[in-house]
mmCIF file of C-alpha atoms in Angstrom:
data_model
loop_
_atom_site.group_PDB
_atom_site.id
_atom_site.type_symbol
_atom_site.label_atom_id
_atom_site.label_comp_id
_atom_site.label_asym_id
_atom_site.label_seq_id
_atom_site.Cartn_x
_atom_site.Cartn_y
_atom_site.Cartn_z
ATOM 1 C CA UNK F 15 -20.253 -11.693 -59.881
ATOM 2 C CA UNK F 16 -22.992 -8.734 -59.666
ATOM 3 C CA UNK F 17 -22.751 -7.987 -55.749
ATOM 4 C CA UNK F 18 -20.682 -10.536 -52.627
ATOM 5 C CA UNK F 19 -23.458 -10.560 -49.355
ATOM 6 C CA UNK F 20 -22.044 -11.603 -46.648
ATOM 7 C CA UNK F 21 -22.698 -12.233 -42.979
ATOM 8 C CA UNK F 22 -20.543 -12.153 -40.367
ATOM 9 C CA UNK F 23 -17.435 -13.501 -42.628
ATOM 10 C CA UNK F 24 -14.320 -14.211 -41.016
ATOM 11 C CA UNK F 25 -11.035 -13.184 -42.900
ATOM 12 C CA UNK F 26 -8.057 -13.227 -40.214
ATOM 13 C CA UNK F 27 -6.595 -16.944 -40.297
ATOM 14 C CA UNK F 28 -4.710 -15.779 -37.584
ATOM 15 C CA UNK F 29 -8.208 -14.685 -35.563
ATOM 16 C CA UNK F 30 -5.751 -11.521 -33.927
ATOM 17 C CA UNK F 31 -8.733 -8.960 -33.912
ATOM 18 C CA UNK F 32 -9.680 -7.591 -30.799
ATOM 19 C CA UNK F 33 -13.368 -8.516 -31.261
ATOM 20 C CA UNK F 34 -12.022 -12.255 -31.350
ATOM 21 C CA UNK F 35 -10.760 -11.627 -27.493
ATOM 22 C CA UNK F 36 -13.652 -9.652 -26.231
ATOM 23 C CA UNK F 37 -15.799 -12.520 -24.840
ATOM 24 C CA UNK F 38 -14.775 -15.553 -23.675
ATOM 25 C CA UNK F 39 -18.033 -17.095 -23.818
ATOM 26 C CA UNK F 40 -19.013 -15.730 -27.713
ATOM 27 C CA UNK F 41 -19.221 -17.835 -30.259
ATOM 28 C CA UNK F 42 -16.923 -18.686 -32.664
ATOM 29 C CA UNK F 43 -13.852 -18.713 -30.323
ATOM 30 C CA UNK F 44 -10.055 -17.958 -32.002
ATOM 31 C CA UNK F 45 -8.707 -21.179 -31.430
ATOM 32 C CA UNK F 46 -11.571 -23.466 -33.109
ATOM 33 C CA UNK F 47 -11.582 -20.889 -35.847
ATOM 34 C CA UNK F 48 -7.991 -20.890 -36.725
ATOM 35 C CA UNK F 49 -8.207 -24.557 -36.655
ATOM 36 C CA UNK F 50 -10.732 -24.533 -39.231
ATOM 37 C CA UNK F 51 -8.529 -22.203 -41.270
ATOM 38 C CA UNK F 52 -5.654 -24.452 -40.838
ATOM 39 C CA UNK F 53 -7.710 -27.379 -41.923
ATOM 40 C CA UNK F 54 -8.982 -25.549 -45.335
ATOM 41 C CA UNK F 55 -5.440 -24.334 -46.288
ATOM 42 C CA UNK F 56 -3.137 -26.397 -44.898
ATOM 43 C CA UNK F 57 -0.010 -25.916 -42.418
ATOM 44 C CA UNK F 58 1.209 -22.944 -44.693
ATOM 45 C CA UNK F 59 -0.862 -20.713 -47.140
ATOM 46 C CA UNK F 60 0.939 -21.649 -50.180
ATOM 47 C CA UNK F 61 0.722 -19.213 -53.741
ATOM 48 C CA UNK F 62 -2.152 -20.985 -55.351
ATOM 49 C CA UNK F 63 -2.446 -19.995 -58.966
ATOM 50 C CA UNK F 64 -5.626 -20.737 -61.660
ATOM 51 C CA UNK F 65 -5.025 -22.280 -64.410
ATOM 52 C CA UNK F 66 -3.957 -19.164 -66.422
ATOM 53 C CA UNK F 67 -1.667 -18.044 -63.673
ATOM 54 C CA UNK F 68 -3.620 -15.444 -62.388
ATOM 55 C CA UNK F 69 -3.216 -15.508 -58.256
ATOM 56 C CA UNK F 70 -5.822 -16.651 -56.302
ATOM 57 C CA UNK F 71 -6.233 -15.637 -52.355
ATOM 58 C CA UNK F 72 -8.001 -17.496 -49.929
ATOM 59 C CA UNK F 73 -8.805 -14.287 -47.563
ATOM 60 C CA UNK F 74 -8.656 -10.515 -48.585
ATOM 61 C CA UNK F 75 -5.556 -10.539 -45.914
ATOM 62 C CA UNK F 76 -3.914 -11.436 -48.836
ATOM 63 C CA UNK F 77 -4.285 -9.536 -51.597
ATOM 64 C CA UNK F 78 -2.615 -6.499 -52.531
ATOM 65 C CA UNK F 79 -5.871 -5.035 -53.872
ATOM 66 C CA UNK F 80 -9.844 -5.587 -53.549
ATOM 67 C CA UNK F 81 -10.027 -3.048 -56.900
ATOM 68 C CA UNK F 82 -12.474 -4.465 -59.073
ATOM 69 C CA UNK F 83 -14.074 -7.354 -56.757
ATOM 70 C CA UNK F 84 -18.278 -6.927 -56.770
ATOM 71 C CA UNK F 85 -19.427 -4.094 -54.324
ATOM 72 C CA UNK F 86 -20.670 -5.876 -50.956
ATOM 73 C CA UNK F 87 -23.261 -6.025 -48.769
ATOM 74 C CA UNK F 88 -21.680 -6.594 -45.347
ATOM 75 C CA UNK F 89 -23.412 -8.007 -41.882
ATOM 76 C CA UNK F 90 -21.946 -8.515 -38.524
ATOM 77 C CA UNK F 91 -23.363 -7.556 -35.058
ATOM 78 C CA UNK F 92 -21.006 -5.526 -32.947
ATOM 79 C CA UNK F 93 -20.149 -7.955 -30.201
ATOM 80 C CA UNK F 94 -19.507 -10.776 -33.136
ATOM 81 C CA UNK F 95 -15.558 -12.160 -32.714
ATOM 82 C CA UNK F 96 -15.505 -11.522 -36.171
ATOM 83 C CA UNK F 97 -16.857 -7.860 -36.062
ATOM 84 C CA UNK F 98 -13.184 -6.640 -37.120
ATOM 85 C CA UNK F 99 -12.175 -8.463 -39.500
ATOM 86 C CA UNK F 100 -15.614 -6.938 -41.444
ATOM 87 C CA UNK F 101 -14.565 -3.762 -40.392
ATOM 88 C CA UNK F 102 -11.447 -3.994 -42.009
ATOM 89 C CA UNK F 103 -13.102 -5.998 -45.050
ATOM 90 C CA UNK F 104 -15.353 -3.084 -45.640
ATOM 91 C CA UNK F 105 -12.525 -0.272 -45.140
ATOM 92 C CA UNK F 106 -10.430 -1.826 -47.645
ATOM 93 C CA UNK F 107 -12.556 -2.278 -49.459
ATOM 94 C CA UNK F 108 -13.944 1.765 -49.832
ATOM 95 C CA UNK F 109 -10.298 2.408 -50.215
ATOM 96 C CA UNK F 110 -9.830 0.585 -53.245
ATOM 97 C CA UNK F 111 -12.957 2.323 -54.985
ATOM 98 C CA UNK F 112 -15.390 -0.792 -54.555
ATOM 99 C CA UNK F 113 -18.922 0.108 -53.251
ATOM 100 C CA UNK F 114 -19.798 -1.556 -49.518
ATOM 101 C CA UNK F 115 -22.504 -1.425 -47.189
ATOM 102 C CA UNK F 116 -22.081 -2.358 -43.765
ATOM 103 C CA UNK F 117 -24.837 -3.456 -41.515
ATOM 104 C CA UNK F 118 -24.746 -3.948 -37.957
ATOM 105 C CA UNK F 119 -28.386 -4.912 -36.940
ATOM 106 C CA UNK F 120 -28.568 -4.593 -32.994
ATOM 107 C CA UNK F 121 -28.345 -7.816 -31.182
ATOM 108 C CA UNK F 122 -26.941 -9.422 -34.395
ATOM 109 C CA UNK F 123 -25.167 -12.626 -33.327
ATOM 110 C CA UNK F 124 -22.863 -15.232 -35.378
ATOM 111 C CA UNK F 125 -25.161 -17.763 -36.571
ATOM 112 C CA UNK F 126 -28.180 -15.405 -36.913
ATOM 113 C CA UNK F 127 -29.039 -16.561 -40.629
ATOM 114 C CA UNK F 128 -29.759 -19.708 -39.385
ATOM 115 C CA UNK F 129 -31.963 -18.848 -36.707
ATOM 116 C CA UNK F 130 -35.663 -18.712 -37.926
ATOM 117 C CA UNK F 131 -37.199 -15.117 -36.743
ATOM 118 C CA UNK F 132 -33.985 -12.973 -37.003
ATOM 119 C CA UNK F 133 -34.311 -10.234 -38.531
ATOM 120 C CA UNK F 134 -30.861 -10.797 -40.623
ATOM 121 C CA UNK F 135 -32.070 -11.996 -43.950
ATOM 122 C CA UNK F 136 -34.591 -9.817 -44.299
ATOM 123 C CA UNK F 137 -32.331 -6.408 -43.736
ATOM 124 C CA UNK F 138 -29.373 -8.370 -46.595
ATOM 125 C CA UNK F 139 -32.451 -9.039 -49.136
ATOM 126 C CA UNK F 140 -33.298 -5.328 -48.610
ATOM 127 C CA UNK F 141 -29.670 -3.526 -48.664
ATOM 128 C CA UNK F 142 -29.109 -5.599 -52.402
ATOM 129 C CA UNK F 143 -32.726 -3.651 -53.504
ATOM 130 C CA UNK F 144 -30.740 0.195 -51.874
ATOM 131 C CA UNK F 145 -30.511 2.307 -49.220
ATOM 132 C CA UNK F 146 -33.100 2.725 -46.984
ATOM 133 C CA UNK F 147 -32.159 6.575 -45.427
ATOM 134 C CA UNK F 148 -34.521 5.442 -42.651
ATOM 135 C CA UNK F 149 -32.769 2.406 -41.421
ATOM 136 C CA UNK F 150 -31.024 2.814 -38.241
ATOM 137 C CA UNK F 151 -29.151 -0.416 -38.554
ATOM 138 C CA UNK F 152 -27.514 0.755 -41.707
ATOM 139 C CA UNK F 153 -24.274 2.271 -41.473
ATOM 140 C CA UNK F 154 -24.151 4.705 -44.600
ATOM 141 C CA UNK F 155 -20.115 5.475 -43.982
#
């Protein structure tokens, strides 16, 4: 895999981040989401294993290391209940030596890839072609 872009992932099955408890009103709540991660794994996140043995993790949570995953472009808006579980994404992943770029484009919301006119696409198309020094948005940490 050359490069992971992602927008507004969520990576806690457990939902405990503050952002997920900021806003009752913000969409998606803890509760629907940890349902959904209950329904994709199961009751219990079993070891699942490929078929040469080698581990396989169904969130980042999980694994010891991100070492050698594809560097990331990363999206979330700051009020997005899934704002720190990107955070954290993006930390670990700088600690383990893999290249990430975080944007937080202002007024972001969950769901803004699917909303015709955002501005959301655009800025992940660009971040995959470099930095822009000039864009705001970008977090360059």
């Amino acid at each position: 895999m050359a490069a992971q872009v992602l927008a507004y992932p969520p990576f806690d099955p457990a939902c405990a981040g503050a952002s997920y408890h900021r806003s009752p009103s913000a969409f998606p709540q803890a509760e629907p989401l940890r349902r959904a991660w209950r329904a994709w794994r199961g009751d219990r996140p079993a070891a699942v294993r490929d078929a040469d043995g080698t581990r396989l993790y169904t969130t980042h949570w999980e694994a010891p290391t991100l070492a050698g995953v594809a560097p990331a472009v990363l999206a979330v808006g700051r009020d997005d209940p899934v704002h720190d579980d990107v955070e954290s994404y993006a930390r670990r992943l700088r600690a383990d030596g893999v290249p990430a770029r975080l944007l937080r484009p202002p007024g972001a919301v969950h769901g803004d890839v699917l909303r015709p006119g955002r501005p959301l696409l655009r800025l992940l198309a660009r971040a995959l072609r470099g930095p822009d020094p000039s864009d705001h948005r970008e977090d360059h940490r």
